[in-house]
Tab-separated table of C-alpha atoms in Angstrom:
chain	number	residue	atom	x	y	z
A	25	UNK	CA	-75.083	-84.687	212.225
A	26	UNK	CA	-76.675	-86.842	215.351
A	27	UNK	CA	-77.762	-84.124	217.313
A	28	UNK	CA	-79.385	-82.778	213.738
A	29	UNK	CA	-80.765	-86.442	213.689
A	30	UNK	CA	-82.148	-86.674	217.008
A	31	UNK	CA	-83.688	-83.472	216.773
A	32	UNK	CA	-85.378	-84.251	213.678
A	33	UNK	CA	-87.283	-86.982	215.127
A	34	UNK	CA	-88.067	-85.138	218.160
A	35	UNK	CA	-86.657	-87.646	220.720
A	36	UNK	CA	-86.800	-86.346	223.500
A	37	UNK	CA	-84.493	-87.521	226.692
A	38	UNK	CA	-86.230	-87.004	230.438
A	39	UNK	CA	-83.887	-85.536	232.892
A	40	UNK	CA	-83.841	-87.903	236.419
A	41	UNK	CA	-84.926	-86.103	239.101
A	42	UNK	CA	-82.264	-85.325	242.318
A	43	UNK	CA	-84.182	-87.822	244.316
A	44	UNK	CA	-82.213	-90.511	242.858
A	45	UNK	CA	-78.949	-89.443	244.306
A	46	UNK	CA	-79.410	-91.033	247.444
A	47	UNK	CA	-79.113	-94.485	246.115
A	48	UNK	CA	-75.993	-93.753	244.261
A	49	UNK	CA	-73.995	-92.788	247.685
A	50	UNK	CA	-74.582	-89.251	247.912
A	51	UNK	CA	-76.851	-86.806	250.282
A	52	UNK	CA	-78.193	-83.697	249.053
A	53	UNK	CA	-77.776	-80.182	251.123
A	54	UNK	CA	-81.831	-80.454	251.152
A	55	UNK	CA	-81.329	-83.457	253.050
A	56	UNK	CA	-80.607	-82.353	255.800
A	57	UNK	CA	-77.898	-81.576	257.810
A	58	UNK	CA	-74.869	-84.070	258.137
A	59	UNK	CA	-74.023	-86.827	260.788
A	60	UNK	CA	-71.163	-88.462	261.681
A	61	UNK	CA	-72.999	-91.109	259.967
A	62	UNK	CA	-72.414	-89.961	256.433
A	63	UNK	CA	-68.557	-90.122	256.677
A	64	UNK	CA	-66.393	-93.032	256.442
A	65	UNK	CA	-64.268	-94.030	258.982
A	66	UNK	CA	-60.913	-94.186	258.397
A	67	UNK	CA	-57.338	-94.924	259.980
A	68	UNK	CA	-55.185	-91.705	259.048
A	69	UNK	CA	-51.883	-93.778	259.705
A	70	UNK	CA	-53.175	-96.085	256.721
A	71	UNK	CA	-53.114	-93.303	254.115
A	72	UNK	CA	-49.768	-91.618	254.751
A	73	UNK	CA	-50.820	-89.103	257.373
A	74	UNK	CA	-48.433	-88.327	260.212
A	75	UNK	CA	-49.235	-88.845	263.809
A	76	UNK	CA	-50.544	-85.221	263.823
A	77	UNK	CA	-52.076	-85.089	260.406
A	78	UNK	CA	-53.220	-81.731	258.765
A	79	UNK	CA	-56.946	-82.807	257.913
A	80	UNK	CA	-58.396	-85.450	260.509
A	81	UNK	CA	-61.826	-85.103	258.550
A	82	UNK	CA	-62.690	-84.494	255.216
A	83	UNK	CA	-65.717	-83.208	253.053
A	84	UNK	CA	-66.035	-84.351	249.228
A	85	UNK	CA	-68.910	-82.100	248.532
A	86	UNK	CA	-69.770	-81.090	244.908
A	87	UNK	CA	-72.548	-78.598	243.184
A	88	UNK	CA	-73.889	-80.527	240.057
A	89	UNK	CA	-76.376	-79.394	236.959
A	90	UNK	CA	-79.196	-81.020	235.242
A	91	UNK	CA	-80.884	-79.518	232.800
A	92	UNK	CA	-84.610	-78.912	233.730
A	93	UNK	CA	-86.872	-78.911	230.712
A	94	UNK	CA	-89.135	-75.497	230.968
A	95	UNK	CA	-92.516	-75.043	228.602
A	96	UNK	CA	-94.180	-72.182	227.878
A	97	UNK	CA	-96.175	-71.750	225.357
A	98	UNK	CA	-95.852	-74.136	222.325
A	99	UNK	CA	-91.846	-73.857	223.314
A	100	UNK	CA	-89.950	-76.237	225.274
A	101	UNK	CA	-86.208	-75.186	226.586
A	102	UNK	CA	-83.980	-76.866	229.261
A	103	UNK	CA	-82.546	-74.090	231.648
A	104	UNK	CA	-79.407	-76.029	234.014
A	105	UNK	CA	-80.367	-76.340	237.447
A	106	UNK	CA	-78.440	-77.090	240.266
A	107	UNK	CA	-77.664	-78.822	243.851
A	108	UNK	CA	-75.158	-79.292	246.083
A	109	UNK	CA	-74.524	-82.741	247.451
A	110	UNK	CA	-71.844	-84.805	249.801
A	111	UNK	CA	-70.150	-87.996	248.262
A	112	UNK	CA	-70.369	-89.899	251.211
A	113	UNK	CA	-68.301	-92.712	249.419
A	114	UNK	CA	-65.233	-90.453	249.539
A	115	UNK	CA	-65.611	-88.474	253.049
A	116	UNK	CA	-63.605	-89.735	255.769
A	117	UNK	CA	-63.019	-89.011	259.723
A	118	UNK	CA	-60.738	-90.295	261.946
A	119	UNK	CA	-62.124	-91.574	264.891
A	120	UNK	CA	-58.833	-91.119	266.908
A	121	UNK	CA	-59.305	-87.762	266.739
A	122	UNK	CA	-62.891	-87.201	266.417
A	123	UNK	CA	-64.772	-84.682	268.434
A	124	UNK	CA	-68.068	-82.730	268.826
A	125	UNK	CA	-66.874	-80.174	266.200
A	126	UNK	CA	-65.893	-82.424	263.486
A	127	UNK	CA	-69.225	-82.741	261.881
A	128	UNK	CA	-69.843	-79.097	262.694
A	129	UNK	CA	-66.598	-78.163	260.944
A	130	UNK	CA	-67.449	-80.136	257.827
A	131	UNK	CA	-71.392	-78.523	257.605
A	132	UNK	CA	-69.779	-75.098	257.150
A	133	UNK	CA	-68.021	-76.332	254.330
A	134	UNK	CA	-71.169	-77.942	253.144
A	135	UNK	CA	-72.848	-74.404	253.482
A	136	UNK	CA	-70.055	-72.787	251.710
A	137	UNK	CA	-71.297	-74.987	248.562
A	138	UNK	CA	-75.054	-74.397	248.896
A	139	UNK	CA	-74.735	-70.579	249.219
A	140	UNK	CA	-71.844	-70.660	246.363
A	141	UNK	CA	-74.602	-72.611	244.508
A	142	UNK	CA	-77.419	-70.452	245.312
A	143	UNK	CA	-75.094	-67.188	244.001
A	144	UNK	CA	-74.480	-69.226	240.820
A	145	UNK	CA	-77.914	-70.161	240.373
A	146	UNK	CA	-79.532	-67.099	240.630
A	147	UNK	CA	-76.793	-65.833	237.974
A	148	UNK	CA	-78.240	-68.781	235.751
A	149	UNK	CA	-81.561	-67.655	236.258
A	150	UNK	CA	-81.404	-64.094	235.937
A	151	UNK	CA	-78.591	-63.824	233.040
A	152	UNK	CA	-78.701	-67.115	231.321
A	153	UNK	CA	-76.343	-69.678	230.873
A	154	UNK	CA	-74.145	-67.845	228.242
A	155	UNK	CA	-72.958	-65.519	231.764
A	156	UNK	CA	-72.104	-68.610	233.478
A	157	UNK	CA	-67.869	-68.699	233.827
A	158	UNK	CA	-67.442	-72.120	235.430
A	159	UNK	CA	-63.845	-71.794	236.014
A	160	UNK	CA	-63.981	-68.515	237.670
A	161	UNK	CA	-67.051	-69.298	239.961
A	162	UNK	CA	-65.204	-72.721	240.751
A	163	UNK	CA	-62.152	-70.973	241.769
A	164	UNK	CA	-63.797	-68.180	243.724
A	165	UNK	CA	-65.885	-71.469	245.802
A	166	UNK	CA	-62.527	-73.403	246.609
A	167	UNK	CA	-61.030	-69.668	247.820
A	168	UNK	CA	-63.545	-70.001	250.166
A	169	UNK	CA	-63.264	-73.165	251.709
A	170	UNK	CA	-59.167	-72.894	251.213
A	171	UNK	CA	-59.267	-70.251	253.524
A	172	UNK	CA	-61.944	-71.742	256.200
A	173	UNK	CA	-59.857	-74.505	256.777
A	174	UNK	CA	-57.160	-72.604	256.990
A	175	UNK	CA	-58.509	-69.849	259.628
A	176	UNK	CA	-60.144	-73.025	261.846
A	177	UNK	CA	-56.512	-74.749	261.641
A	178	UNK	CA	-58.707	-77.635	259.970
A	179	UNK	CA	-61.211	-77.934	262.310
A	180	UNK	CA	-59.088	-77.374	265.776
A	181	UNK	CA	-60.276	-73.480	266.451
A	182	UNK	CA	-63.941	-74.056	267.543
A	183	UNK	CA	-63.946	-70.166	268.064
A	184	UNK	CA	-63.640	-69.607	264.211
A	185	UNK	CA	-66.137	-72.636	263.099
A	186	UNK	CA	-68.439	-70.401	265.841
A	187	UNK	CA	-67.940	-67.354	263.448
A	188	UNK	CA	-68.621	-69.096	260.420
A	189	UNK	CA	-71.650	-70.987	261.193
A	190	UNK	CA	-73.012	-67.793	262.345
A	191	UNK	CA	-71.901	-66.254	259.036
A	192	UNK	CA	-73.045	-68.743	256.850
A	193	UNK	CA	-76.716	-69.080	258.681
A	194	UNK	CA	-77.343	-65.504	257.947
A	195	UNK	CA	-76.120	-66.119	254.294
A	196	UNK	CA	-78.874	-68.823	253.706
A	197	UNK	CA	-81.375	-67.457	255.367
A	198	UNK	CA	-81.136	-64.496	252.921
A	199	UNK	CA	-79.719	-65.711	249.610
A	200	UNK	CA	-82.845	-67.329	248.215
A	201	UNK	CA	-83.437	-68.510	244.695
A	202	UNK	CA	-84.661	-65.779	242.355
A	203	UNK	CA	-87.288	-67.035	239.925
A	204	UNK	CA	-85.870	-67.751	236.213
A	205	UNK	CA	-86.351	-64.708	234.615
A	206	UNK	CA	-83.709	-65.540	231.825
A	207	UNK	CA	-85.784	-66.846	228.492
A	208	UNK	CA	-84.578	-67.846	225.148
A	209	UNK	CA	-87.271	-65.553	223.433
A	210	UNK	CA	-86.853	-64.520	219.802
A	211	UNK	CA	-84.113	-67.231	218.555
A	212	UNK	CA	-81.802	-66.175	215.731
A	213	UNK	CA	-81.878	-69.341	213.489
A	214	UNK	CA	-77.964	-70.140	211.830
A	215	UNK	CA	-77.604	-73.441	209.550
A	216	UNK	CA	-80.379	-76.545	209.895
A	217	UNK	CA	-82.621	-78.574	208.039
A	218	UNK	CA	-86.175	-80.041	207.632
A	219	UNK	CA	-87.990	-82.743	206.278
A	220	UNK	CA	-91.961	-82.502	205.196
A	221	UNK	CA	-94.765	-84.053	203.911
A	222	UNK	CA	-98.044	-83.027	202.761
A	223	UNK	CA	-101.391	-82.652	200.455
A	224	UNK	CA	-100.971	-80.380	197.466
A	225	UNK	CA	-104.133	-80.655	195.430
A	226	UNK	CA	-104.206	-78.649	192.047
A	227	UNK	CA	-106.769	-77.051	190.354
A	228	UNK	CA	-106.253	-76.887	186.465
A	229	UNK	CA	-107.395	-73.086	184.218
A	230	UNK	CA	-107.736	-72.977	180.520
A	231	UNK	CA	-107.347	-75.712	177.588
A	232	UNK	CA	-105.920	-77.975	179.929
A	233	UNK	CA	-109.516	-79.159	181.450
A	234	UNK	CA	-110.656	-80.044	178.211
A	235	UNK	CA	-108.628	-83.045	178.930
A	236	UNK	CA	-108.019	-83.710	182.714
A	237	UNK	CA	-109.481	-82.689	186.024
A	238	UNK	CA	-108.084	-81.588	189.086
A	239	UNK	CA	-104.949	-83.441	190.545
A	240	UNK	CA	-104.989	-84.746	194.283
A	241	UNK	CA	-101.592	-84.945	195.222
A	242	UNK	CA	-99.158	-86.413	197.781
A	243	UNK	CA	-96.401	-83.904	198.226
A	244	UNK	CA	-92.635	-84.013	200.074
A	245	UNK	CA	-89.609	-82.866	200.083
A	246	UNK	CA	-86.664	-81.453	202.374
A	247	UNK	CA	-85.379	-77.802	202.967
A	248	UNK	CA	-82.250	-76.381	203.888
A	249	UNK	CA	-81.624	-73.184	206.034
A	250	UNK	CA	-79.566	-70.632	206.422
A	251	UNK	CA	-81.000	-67.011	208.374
A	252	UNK	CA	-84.307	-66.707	206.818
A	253	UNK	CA	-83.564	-67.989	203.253
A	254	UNK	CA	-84.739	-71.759	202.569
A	255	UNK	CA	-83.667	-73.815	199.545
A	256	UNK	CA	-85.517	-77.129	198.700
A	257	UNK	CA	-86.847	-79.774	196.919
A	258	UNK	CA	-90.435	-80.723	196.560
A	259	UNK	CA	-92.290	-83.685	194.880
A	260	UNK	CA	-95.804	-84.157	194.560
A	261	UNK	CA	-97.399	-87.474	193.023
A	262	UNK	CA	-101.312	-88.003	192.686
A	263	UNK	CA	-104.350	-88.793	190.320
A	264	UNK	CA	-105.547	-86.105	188.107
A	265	UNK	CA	-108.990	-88.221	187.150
A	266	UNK	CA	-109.390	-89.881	183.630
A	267	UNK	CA	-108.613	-88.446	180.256
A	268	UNK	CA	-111.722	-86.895	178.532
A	269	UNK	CA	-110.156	-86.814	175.138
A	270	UNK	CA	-108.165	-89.209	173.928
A	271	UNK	CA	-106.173	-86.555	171.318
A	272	UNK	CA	-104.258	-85.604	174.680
A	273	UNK	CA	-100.681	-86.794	173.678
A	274	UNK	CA	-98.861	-89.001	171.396
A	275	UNK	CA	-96.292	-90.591	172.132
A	276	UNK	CA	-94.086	-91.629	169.452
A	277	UNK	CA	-91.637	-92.611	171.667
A	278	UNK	CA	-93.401	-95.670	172.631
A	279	UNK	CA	-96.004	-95.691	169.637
A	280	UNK	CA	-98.729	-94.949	172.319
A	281	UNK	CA	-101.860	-93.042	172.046
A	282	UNK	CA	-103.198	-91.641	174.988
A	283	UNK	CA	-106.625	-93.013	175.926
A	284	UNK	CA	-110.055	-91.676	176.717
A	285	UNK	CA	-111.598	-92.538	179.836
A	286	UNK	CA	-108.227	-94.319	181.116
A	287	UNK	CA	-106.901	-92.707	184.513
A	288	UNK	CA	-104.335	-89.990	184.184
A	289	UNK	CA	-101.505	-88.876	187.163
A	290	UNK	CA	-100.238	-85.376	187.693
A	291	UNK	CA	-96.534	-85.249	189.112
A	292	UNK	CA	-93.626	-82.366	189.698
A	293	UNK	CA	-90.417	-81.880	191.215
A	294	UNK	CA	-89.266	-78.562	191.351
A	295	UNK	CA	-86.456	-76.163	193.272
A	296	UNK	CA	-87.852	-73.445	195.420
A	297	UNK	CA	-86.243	-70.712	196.856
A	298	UNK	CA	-87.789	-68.818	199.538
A	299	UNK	CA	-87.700	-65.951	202.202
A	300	UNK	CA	-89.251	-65.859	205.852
A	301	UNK	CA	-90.170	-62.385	206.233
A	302	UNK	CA	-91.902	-62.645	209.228
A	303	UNK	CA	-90.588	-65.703	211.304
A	304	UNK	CA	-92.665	-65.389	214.844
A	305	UNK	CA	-92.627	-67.563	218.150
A	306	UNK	CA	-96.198	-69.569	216.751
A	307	UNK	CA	-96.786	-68.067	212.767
A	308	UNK	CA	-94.296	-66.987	209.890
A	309	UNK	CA	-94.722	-65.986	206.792
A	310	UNK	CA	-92.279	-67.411	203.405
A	311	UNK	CA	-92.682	-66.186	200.017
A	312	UNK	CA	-90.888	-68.545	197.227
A	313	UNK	CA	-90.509	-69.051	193.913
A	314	UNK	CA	-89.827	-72.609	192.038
A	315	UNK	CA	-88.361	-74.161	189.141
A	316	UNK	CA	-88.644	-77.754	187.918
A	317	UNK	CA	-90.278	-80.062	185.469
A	318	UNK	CA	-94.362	-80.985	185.867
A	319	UNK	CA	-96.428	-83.312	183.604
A	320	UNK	CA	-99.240	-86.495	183.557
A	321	UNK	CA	-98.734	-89.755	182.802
A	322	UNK	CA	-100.992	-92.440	181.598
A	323	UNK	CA	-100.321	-96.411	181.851
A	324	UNK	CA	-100.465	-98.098	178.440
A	325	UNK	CA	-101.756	-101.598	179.632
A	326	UNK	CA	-98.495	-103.253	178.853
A	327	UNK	CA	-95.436	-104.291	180.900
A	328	UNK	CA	-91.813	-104.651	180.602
A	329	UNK	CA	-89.631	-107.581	181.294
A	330	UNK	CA	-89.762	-107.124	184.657
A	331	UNK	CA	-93.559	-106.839	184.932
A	332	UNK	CA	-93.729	-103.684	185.835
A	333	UNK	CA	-96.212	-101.977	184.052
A	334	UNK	CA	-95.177	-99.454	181.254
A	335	UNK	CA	-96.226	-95.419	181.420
A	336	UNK	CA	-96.600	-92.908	179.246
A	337	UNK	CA	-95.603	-89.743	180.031
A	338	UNK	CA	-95.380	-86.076	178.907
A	339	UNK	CA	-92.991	-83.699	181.003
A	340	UNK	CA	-92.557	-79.966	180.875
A	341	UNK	CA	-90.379	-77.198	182.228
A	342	UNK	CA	-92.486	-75.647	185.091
A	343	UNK	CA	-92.449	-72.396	187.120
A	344	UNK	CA	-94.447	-71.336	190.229
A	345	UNK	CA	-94.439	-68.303	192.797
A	346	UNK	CA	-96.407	-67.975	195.942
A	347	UNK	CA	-96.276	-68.037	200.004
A	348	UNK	CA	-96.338	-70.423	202.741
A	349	UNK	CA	-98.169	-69.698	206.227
A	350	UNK	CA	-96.734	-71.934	208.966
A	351	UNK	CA	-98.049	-72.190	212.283
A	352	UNK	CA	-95.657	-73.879	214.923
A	353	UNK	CA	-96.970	-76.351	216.748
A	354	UNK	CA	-94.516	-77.321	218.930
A	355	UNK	CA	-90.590	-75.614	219.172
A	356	UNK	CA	-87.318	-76.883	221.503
A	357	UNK	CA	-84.381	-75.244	222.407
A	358	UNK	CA	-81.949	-78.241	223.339
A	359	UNK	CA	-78.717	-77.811	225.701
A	360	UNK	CA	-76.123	-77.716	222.643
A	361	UNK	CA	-77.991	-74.365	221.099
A	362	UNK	CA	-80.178	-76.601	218.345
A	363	UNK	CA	-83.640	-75.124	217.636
A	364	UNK	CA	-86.429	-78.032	216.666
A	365	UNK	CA	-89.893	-77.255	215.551
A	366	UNK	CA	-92.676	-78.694	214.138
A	367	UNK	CA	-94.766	-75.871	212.119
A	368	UNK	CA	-98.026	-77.126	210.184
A	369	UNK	CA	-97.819	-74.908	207.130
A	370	UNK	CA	-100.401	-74.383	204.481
A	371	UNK	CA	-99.212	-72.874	201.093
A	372	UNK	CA	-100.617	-71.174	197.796
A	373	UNK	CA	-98.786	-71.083	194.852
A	374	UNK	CA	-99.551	-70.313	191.201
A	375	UNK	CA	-97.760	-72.431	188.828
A	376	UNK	CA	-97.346	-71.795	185.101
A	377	UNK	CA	-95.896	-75.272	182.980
A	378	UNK	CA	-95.121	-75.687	179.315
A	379	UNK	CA	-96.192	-79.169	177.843
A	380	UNK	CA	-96.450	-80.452	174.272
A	381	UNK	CA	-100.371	-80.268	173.994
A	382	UNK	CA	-100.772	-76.904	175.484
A	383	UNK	CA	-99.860	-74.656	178.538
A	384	UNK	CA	-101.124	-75.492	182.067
A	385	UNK	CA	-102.118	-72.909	184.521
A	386	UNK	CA	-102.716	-74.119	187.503
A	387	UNK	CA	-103.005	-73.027	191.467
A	388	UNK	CA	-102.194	-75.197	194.382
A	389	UNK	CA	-103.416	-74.833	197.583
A	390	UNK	CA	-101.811	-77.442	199.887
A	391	UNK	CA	-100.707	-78.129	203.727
A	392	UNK	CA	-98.107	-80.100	205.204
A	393	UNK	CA	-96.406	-81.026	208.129
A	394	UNK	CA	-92.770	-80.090	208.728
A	395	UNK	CA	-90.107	-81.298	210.985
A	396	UNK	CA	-87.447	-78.145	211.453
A	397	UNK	CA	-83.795	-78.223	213.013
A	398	UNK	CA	-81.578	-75.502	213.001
A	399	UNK	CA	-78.189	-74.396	215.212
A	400	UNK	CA	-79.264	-70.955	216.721
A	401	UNK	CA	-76.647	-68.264	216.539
């Protein structure tokens, strides 16, 4: 329900660029390459090695994702991205047994990362992030660097950290990035929710207009989702001008005549049911049909005993049938699968109520704004 939420209003969280990682104690491949500078120096004896301890140096490097927010169009989708980086917090060289080849030994396992990183990146790109097994691509990187240290004896054969820099250095020099080719596209739309508000004048046919004029409305309501059906509620409040006649309605209710020349409201709230037949990355097209009550009210000049003042009003059971056309301004395709968008829609219905005076035909021609939010399948 908080993603739904946060979707709904459209806030929208920046991702920090790499840059930053610097300051936090860490050095990015891009960087550079490393110096005996970025490792801590430690006493092995201190930390339970033996006087000829297995590792002498040690490497905590790590490939991390962001998600990079990508807009094309009037859509906006993060795809992850990725980098690999040295926590130079947490690696360590013994000075007692440091050499030339310690910092050399420790950039091939750096380079194992970046060209594991580059292989998983270009997956992401080219495939998309449901193809991305993290387990299996972890494992497959620490089988790497398992068995470098274990060919170089940790460091102390200089003849295979010879091979390997060789190996790796033709590795990166052809395993480049391939541009994102992977792109959400046509989204199937599961469960969601939306929230609107709008102008829904009304224009009045028949024996209604010997009494009132045209209505100028307020409308909202809410809509909920599932596929391409839609199920909501709509309300719509405005003036319909003043009362011609004053034989309109009377209301015995409240011993009230309605009077001539006095201003007169229009109001609904009805159920509507439609279908998106054509649901496209910037227009779609919903017929629906509603069900609800409609009528006019009229205030009689006096007030209850809360000083509100008192209305008359005349209600009806009310029908309509029609179409809306949206046209999406903006859509977002969030990391946890949500779809957001913001579609300016302008409808036409015919509507068809039964009141006490007479029967009101009407049509409505109105446009509202609409915030969507659904979980893509």
């Amino acid at each position: 329900m908080k993603k739904t939420l946060v979707f709904l209003l459209l806030i929208l969280v920046g991702v920090s660029g790499w840059a930053q990682d610097n300051s936090k104690g860490y050095k990015l491949w891009t960087d550079g390459k490393l110096t005996i500078e970025d490792f801590q120096s430690r006493n092995v004896k201190s930390v339970g090695f033996t006087l000829d301890p297995v590792e002498t140096s040690y490497l905590e490097a790590l490939i991390d994702f962001k998600s990079e927010k990508v807009k094309k169009g009037n859509l906006r989708y993060y795809r992850p991205v990725s980098c690999t980086k040295a926590d130079l917090l947490n690696s360590w060289y013994a000075p007692d047994y440091y050499t030339s080849w310690t910092v050399r030994y420790n950039q091939v396992i750096f380079d194992i990362f970046e060209a594991s990183r580059r292989e998983i990146q270009n997956q992401l790109n080219t495939e998309g992030a449901d193809s991305y097994n993290k387990d299996y691509l972890m494992r497959v990187l620490k089988s790497r660097v398992d068995t470098f240290k274990g060919e170089s004896a940790y460091g102390r054969d200089t003849s295979v950290i010879r091979d390997y820099e060789f190996k790796y250095s033709e590795m990166l020099d052809t395993l480049v990035e391939k541009e994102p080719v992977a792109f959400p596209g046509k989204v199937r739309k599961g469960y969601g929710m939306g929230l609107w508000i709008g102008y829904n004048p009304e224009v009045y046919f028949g024996k209604i207009n010997n009494w009132v004029s045209m209505a100028h409305r307020l409308s909202f309501g809410f809509d909920f989702y599932y596929d391409r059906i839609s199920l909501g509620l709509l309300m719509s409040i405005g003036p319909a001008g003043k009362l011609k006649k004053g034989d309109f309605y009377n209301d015995h209710r409240e011993n009230y005549v309605w009077r001539q020349g006095e201003k007169v409201s229009s109001h609904e709230a009805m159920f509507k049911l439609g279908y998106t037949i054509y649901d496209g990355s910037i227009l779609s097209f919903t017929p629906a049909v509603g069900f609800g009550i409609g009528g006019f009210e009229q205030k009689t000049g006096d007030y209850d005993s809360d000083d509100n003042p008192v209305t008359s009003n005349v209600d009806g059971f009310r029908v309509a049938a029609g179409a809306d056309f949206g046209f999406k301004l903006y859509r977002e395709i969030d990391p946890y699968n949500m779809v957001g968008e913001i579609p300016l829609r302008f409808s036409v219905y015919g509507a068809w109520m039964r009141l006490r005076p007479c029967d009101v035909f009407s049509i409505n021609a109105g446009i509202k704004l609409s915030i969507d939010s659904w979980f893509a399948k």
